[in-house]
Amino acid sequence: MKHIARKRFGQHFLTDKMLIQAIVDLINPRPEQTVVEIGPGLGAMTFPVVERCQKLNVIELDRDLAARLRKRPELNVIESDVLKVDIRALAQTLGAPKLRIIGNLPYNISSPILFHLLDHVDGVEDQHFMLQKEVVDRMAAAPGSKDYGRLSVMLQWRYVIESVLDVPPESFDPPPRVDSAIVTMVPHTQAPRLDRAVLGELVMVAFSQRRKILRNTLGRWLEERGVTHPFDLQRRAEEVPVAEFVALAQAVPNLVSN
């Protein structure tokens, strides 16, 4: 019986076989690695990947799809909402120092998933995701571009991010109304120590009014907190490199390390 894509799960199933092969080649899974796929769906990427790594762990919320996947003995099926999965604990359970994470993420909750994984980044070797192209462009954007914003800063302080492959709507069934892209995310080996909540608030304030110079937005926030760190407030937020936002967050009093 054919599975009907469920809108509430944001399901769009990849069907382009040549594209699937190109994605699997990019991931390059190997038998000695512990790979976790988020949202395997009908197994378009799952089965080509497991052919290379022999054993694959999949996180699937849809119980009908999870039941289908359990029929394959080489798959370890975790029937759950990925937002409820402790990635560090999963790595320990699987006996792996770090996990490789892949997936065609549901576009309606892609940002919450990315921030959830950010909480567990110490247990991750790398990540390869298919996402809405607009989101990938924002993730990988450089300072000075129109796409550079809060998402860029909050992810780039912890990952090296690269958009590697564009994916048209006709590669899916049903076709989404947007273009998609593959993004790679590799955690920095030496990440800055800071309170992520402080960075998050700082960046949110900075980008709250993009057209204004930071003196009118972030300047007040810094003054209220007694921050004296040298920082040029005569710029717009989109002009500030990630490293400068990080240094400023580290200078906020009462810093609690993550």
mmCIF file of C-alpha atoms in Angstrom:
data_model
loop_
_atom_site.group_PDB
_atom_site.id
_atom_site.type_symbol
_atom_site.label_atom_id
_atom_site.label_comp_id
_atom_site.label_asym_id
_atom_site.label_seq_id
_atom_site.Cartn_x
_atom_site.Cartn_y
_atom_site.Cartn_z
ATOM 1 C CA MET A 1 0.000 0.000 0.000
ATOM 2 C CA LYS A 2 1.381 3.365 -1.033
ATOM 3 C CA HIS A 3 2.250 5.778 1.767
ATOM 4 C CA ILE A 4 0.541 9.165 1.399
ATOM 5 C CA ALA A 5 2.746 12.116 2.405
ATOM 6 C CA ARG A 6 1.441 13.784 5.557
ATOM 7 C CA LYS A 7 1.387 17.576 5.593
ATOM 8 C CA ARG A 8 1.555 17.759 9.384
ATOM 9 C CA PHE A 9 4.943 16.023 9.261
ATOM 10 C CA GLY A 10 6.148 18.203 6.373
ATOM 11 C CA GLN A 11 6.752 15.108 4.236
ATOM 12 C CA HIS A 12 8.256 15.460 0.746
ATOM 13 C CA PHE A 13 9.906 12.281 -0.506
ATOM 14 C CA LEU A 14 13.053 12.459 -2.636
ATOM 15 C CA THR A 15 12.664 10.456 -5.863
ATOM 16 C CA ASP A 16 15.456 11.611 -8.229
ATOM 17 C CA LYS A 17 17.817 8.601 -8.312
ATOM 18 C CA MET A 18 20.778 10.429 -9.861
ATOM 19 C CA LEU A 19 20.491 13.171 -7.271
ATOM 20 C CA ILE A 20 20.213 10.624 -4.469
ATOM 21 C CA GLN A 21 23.432 9.001 -5.674
ATOM 22 C CA ALA A 22 25.181 12.379 -5.748
ATOM 23 C CA ILE A 23 24.056 13.086 -2.168
ATOM 24 C CA VAL A 24 25.227 9.685 -0.925
ATOM 25 C CA ASP A 25 28.586 10.257 -2.615
ATOM 26 C CA LEU A 26 28.860 13.584 -0.770
ATOM 27 C CA ILE A 27 28.109 11.918 2.563
ATOM 28 C CA ASN A 28 30.481 9.023 1.799
ATOM 29 C CA PRO A 29 29.362 6.790 4.703
ATOM 30 C CA ARG A 30 31.723 3.995 5.758
ATOM 31 C CA PRO A 31 31.223 0.803 7.805
ATOM 32 C CA GLU A 32 33.337 1.961 10.759
ATOM 33 C CA GLN A 33 31.216 5.105 11.231
ATOM 34 C CA THR A 34 28.032 5.498 13.267
ATOM 35 C CA VAL A 35 25.472 7.248 11.090
ATOM 36 C CA VAL A 36 22.078 8.562 12.171
ATOM 37 C CA GLU A 37 19.425 9.611 9.661
ATOM 38 C CA ILE A 38 16.657 11.998 10.693
ATOM 39 C CA GLY A 39 13.362 11.468 8.883
ATOM 40 C CA PRO A 40 14.213 8.541 6.566
ATOM 41 C CA GLY A 41 10.693 8.540 5.114
ATOM 42 C CA LEU A 42 10.392 5.930 2.362
ATOM 43 C CA GLY A 43 14.126 5.209 2.473
ATOM 44 C CA ALA A 44 15.292 7.056 -0.656
ATOM 45 C CA MET A 45 18.624 7.954 0.997
ATOM 46 C CA THR A 46 18.402 5.303 3.718
ATOM 47 C CA PHE A 47 18.915 2.236 1.572
ATOM 48 C CA PRO A 48 21.809 3.552 -0.588
ATOM 49 C CA VAL A 49 23.517 4.792 2.593
ATOM 50 C CA VAL A 50 23.106 1.528 4.491
ATOM 51 C CA GLU A 51 24.584 -0.369 1.524
ATOM 52 C CA ARG A 52 27.830 1.470 2.240
ATOM 53 C CA CYS A 53 27.874 1.593 6.033
ATOM 54 C CA GLN A 54 26.091 -1.775 6.613
ATOM 55 C CA LYS A 55 24.258 -0.548 9.744
ATOM 56 C CA LEU A 56 22.192 2.630 10.013
ATOM 57 C CA ASN A 57 20.270 4.282 12.835
ATOM 58 C CA VAL A 58 17.127 6.152 11.789
ATOM 59 C CA ILE A 59 14.864 8.529 13.710
ATOM 60 C CA GLU A 60 11.307 8.471 12.356
ATOM 61 C CA LEU A 61 8.205 10.053 13.909
ATOM 62 C CA ASP A 62 5.615 8.590 11.516
ATOM 63 C CA ARG A 63 4.657 5.227 13.047
ATOM 64 C CA ASP A 64 3.581 3.722 9.711
ATOM 65 C CA LEU A 65 6.942 4.533 8.153
ATOM 66 C CA ALA A 66 8.758 3.323 11.271
ATOM 67 C CA ALA A 67 6.941 -0.025 10.989
ATOM 68 C CA ARG A 68 8.028 -0.381 7.353
ATOM 69 C CA LEU A 69 11.623 0.450 8.196
ATOM 70 C CA ARG A 70 11.756 -2.162 11.004
ATOM 71 C CA LYS A 71 11.397 -4.864 8.375
ATOM 72 C CA ARG A 72 14.993 -4.159 7.387
ATOM 73 C CA PRO A 73 17.302 -5.850 9.947
ATOM 74 C CA GLU A 74 20.230 -3.541 9.137
ATOM 75 C CA LEU A 75 18.232 -0.552 10.399
ATOM 76 C CA ASN A 76 17.972 0.465 14.043
ATOM 77 C CA VAL A 77 14.679 2.370 14.129
ATOM 78 C CA ILE A 78 14.127 5.022 16.800
ATOM 79 C CA GLU A 79 10.457 5.969 16.666
ATOM 80 C CA SER A 80 10.482 9.463 18.106
ATOM 81 C CA ASP A 81 10.329 13.179 17.500
ATOM 82 C CA VAL A 82 13.956 14.155 16.914
ATOM 83 C CA LEU A 83 13.438 17.182 19.176
ATOM 84 C CA LYS A 84 13.041 14.722 22.059
ATOM 85 C CA VAL A 85 16.147 12.680 21.253
ATOM 86 C CA ASP A 86 19.242 13.308 23.385
ATOM 87 C CA ILE A 87 21.993 13.045 20.772
ATOM 88 C CA ARG A 88 24.801 12.710 23.337
ATOM 89 C CA ALA A 89 22.941 9.899 25.116
ATOM 90 C CA LEU A 90 22.251 8.216 21.771
ATOM 91 C CA ALA A 91 25.964 8.288 20.924
ATOM 92 C CA GLN A 92 26.733 6.625 24.259
ATOM 93 C CA THR A 93 24.047 3.987 23.702
ATOM 94 C CA LEU A 94 25.473 3.226 20.267
ATOM 95 C CA GLY A 95 29.015 3.099 21.654
ATOM 96 C CA ALA A 96 30.219 5.888 19.388
ATOM 97 C CA PRO A 97 32.431 8.850 20.353
ATOM 98 C CA LYS A 98 30.669 10.973 17.726
ATOM 99 C CA LEU A 99 27.783 10.589 15.302
ATOM 100 C CA ARG A 100 27.463 11.479 11.646
ATOM 101 C CA ILE A 101 23.960 12.897 11.161
ATOM 102 C CA ILE A 102 22.135 13.108 7.850
ATOM 103 C CA GLY A 103 18.598 13.760 6.717
ATOM 104 C CA ASN A 104 15.958 15.448 4.619
ATOM 105 C CA LEU A 105 14.658 17.647 7.431
ATOM 106 C CA PRO A 106 10.973 18.645 7.603
ATOM 107 C CA TYR A 107 10.971 22.208 6.327
ATOM 108 C CA ASN A 108 8.279 23.334 8.762
ATOM 109 C CA ILE A 109 10.491 22.652 11.797
ATOM 110 C CA SER A 110 14.000 22.799 10.351
ATOM 111 C CA SER A 111 15.210 25.685 12.545
ATOM 112 C CA PRO A 112 14.092 24.051 15.837
ATOM 113 C CA ILE A 113 15.899 20.863 14.771
ATOM 114 C CA LEU A 114 19.084 22.764 13.951
ATOM 115 C CA PHE A 115 19.050 24.522 17.324
ATOM 116 C CA HIS A 116 18.290 21.238 19.116
ATOM 117 C CA LEU A 117 21.326 19.649 17.476
ATOM 118 C CA LEU A 118 23.391 22.695 18.422
ATOM 119 C CA ASP A 119 22.747 21.765 22.056
ATOM 120 C CA HIS A 120 24.383 18.377 21.394
ATOM 121 C CA VAL A 121 27.122 19.405 18.980
ATOM 122 C CA ASP A 122 29.881 17.869 21.115
ATOM 123 C CA GLY A 123 28.568 14.449 20.118
ATOM 124 C CA VAL A 124 28.565 15.174 16.384
ATOM 125 C CA GLU A 125 31.278 14.542 13.781
ATOM 126 C CA ASP A 126 29.426 16.201 10.915
ATOM 127 C CA GLN A 127 25.954 16.853 9.523
ATOM 128 C CA HIS A 128 24.567 16.665 5.978
ATOM 129 C CA PHE A 129 21.023 17.958 5.531
ATOM 130 C CA MET A 130 18.559 18.768 2.811
ATOM 131 C CA LEU A 131 16.712 21.962 3.654
ATOM 132 C CA GLN A 132 14.801 24.774 2.035
ATOM 133 C CA LYS A 133 17.355 26.664 -0.082
ATOM 134 C CA GLU A 134 16.413 29.969 1.514
ATOM 135 C CA VAL A 135 17.321 28.537 4.932
ATOM 136 C CA VAL A 136 20.614 27.102 3.661
ATOM 137 C CA ASP A 137 21.500 30.469 2.120
ATOM 138 C CA ARG A 138 20.946 32.128 5.510
ATOM 139 C CA MET A 139 22.935 29.447 7.342
ATOM 140 C CA ALA A 140 25.975 29.833 5.079
ATOM 141 C CA ALA A 141 25.755 33.605 4.447
ATOM 142 C CA ALA A 142 28.795 35.844 4.864
ATOM 143 C CA PRO A 143 28.741 39.278 6.557
ATOM 144 C CA GLY A 144 27.540 42.026 4.262
ATOM 145 C CA SER A 145 25.077 39.876 2.338
ATOM 146 C CA LYS A 146 21.293 40.216 2.505
ATOM 147 C CA ASP A 147 20.988 36.644 3.828
ATOM 148 C CA TYR A 148 23.379 37.179 6.758
ATOM 149 C CA GLY A 149 21.460 37.297 10.021
ATOM 150 C CA ARG A 150 20.726 35.669 13.358
ATOM 151 C CA LEU A 151 20.697 32.115 11.972
ATOM 152 C CA SER A 152 24.077 32.670 10.267
ATOM 153 C CA VAL A 153 25.742 33.841 13.473
ATOM 154 C CA MET A 154 24.138 31.317 15.824
ATOM 155 C CA LEU A 155 25.263 28.384 13.684
ATOM 156 C CA GLN A 156 28.573 29.619 12.270
ATOM 157 C CA TRP A 157 30.097 30.273 15.695
ATOM 158 C CA ARG A 158 29.944 26.483 16.190
ATOM 159 C CA TYR A 159 30.119 25.013 12.661
ATOM 160 C CA VAL A 160 31.870 25.394 9.330
ATOM 161 C CA ILE A 161 28.872 25.572 6.991
ATOM 162 C CA GLU A 162 28.802 25.062 3.231
ATOM 163 C CA SER A 163 25.973 24.907 0.718
ATOM 164 C CA VAL A 164 27.057 22.117 -1.622
ATOM 165 C CA LEU A 165 24.179 21.181 -3.936
ATOM 166 C CA ASP A 166 20.925 22.768 -5.145
ATOM 167 C CA VAL A 167 17.849 20.546 -5.435
ATOM 168 C CA PRO A 168 14.829 21.513 -7.615
ATOM 169 C CA PRO A 169 11.208 20.862 -6.507
ATOM 170 C CA GLU A 170 10.657 18.222 -9.215
ATOM 171 C CA SER A 171 13.115 15.934 -7.400
ATOM 172 C CA PHE A 172 10.406 15.254 -4.794
ATOM 173 C CA ASP A 173 6.987 13.645 -4.516
ATOM 174 C CA PRO A 174 4.956 15.688 -3.805
ATOM 175 C CA PRO A 175 7.044 18.647 -5.066
ATOM 176 C CA PRO A 176 7.523 21.353 -2.436
ATOM 177 C CA ARG A 177 6.726 24.950 -3.396
ATOM 178 C CA VAL A 178 10.328 25.999 -2.751
ATOM 179 C CA ASP A 179 13.812 25.145 -3.969
ATOM 180 C CA SER A 180 15.970 22.986 -1.727
ATOM 181 C CA ALA A 181 19.692 22.575 -1.104
ATOM 182 C CA ILE A 182 22.169 20.256 0.596
ATOM 183 C CA VAL A 183 24.223 21.782 3.382
ATOM 184 C CA THR A 184 27.246 20.366 5.208
ATOM 185 C CA MET A 185 27.958 21.344 8.814
ATOM 186 C CA VAL A 186 31.262 20.424 10.456
ATOM 187 C CA PRO A 187 31.748 21.450 14.118
ATOM 188 C CA HIS A 188 34.772 23.630 14.841
ATOM 189 C CA THR A 189 37.452 21.605 16.613
ATOM 190 C CA GLN A 190 38.111 24.443 19.066
ATOM 191 C CA ALA A 191 34.859 26.288 19.739
ATOM 192 C CA PRO A 192 34.828 29.553 21.746
ATOM 193 C CA ARG A 193 33.624 29.196 25.331
ATOM 194 C CA LEU A 194 30.596 31.333 25.974
ATOM 195 C CA ASP A 195 27.045 31.384 27.288
ATOM 196 C CA ARG A 196 24.949 30.550 24.248
ATOM 197 C CA ALA A 197 21.904 32.245 25.772
ATOM 198 C CA VAL A 198 23.883 35.496 26.022
ATOM 199 C CA LEU A 199 25.012 35.214 22.402
ATOM 200 C CA GLY A 200 21.452 34.436 21.339
ATOM 201 C CA GLU A 201 19.998 37.472 23.087
ATOM 202 C CA LEU A 202 22.795 39.739 21.876
ATOM 203 C CA VAL A 203 22.343 38.644 18.254
ATOM 204 C CA MET A 204 18.552 38.875 18.444
ATOM 205 C CA VAL A 205 18.799 42.482 19.658
ATOM 206 C CA ALA A 206 21.427 43.325 17.029
ATOM 207 C CA PHE A 207 19.297 42.080 14.128
ATOM 208 C CA SER A 208 15.958 43.318 15.511
ATOM 209 C CA GLN A 209 16.160 46.430 13.308
ATOM 210 C CA ARG A 210 18.521 45.577 10.470
ATOM 211 C CA ARG A 211 18.449 49.009 8.820
ATOM 212 C CA LYS A 212 19.529 50.879 11.943
ATOM 213 C CA ILE A 213 23.104 51.244 13.113
ATOM 214 C CA LEU A 214 23.869 49.203 16.214
ATOM 215 C CA ARG A 215 24.228 52.253 18.472
ATOM 216 C CA ASN A 216 20.446 52.583 18.363
ATOM 217 C CA THR A 217 19.718 48.948 19.232
ATOM 218 C CA LEU A 218 22.602 46.906 20.604
ATOM 219 C CA GLY A 219 24.240 49.978 22.144
ATOM 220 C CA ARG A 220 21.493 50.330 24.751
ATOM 221 C CA TRP A 221 21.570 46.599 25.516
ATOM 222 C CA LEU A 222 25.325 46.692 26.142
ATOM 223 C CA GLU A 223 25.098 49.847 28.247
ATOM 224 C CA GLU A 224 22.432 48.295 30.488
ATOM 225 C CA ARG A 225 24.777 45.387 31.165
ATOM 226 C CA GLY A 226 27.863 47.474 31.779
ATOM 227 C CA VAL A 227 29.794 46.035 28.845
ATOM 228 C CA THR A 228 32.931 48.066 28.097
ATOM 229 C CA HIS A 229 34.410 45.802 25.420
ATOM 230 C CA PRO A 230 35.661 47.876 22.437
ATOM 231 C CA PHE A 231 33.144 47.423 19.653
ATOM 232 C CA ASP A 232 32.245 49.626 16.686
ATOM 233 C CA LEU A 233 28.549 50.461 17.043
ATOM 234 C CA GLN A 234 28.559 52.682 13.939
ATOM 235 C CA ARG A 235 27.675 49.672 11.786
ATOM 236 C CA ARG A 236 24.617 47.661 10.902
ATOM 237 C CA ALA A 237 24.373 44.146 12.318
ATOM 238 C CA GLU A 238 24.824 42.553 8.904
ATOM 239 C CA GLU A 239 28.322 44.094 8.672
ATOM 240 C CA VAL A 240 29.647 42.452 11.853
ATOM 241 C CA PRO A 241 31.629 39.170 11.473
ATOM 242 C CA VAL A 242 30.694 36.176 13.604
ATOM 243 C CA ALA A 243 33.984 36.370 15.528
ATOM 244 C CA GLU A 244 33.164 39.901 16.715
ATOM 245 C CA PHE A 245 29.719 38.885 17.958
ATOM 246 C CA VAL A 246 31.361 35.978 19.812
ATOM 247 C CA ALA A 247 34.014 38.217 21.414
ATOM 248 C CA LEU A 248 31.308 40.651 22.497
ATOM 249 C CA ALA A 249 29.210 37.853 24.045
ATOM 250 C CA GLN A 250 32.274 36.657 25.959
ATOM 251 C CA ALA A 251 32.677 40.157 27.388
ATOM 252 C CA VAL A 252 29.183 40.276 28.905
ATOM 253 C CA PRO A 253 29.474 40.109 32.752
ATOM 254 C CA ASN A 254 28.392 36.967 34.638
ATOM 255 C CA LEU A 255 29.350 34.736 31.726
ATOM 256 C CA VAL A 256 28.430 31.101 32.270
ATOM 257 C CA SER A 257 30.318 28.690 30.026
ATOM 258 C CA ASN A 258 28.313 26.205 27.987
#
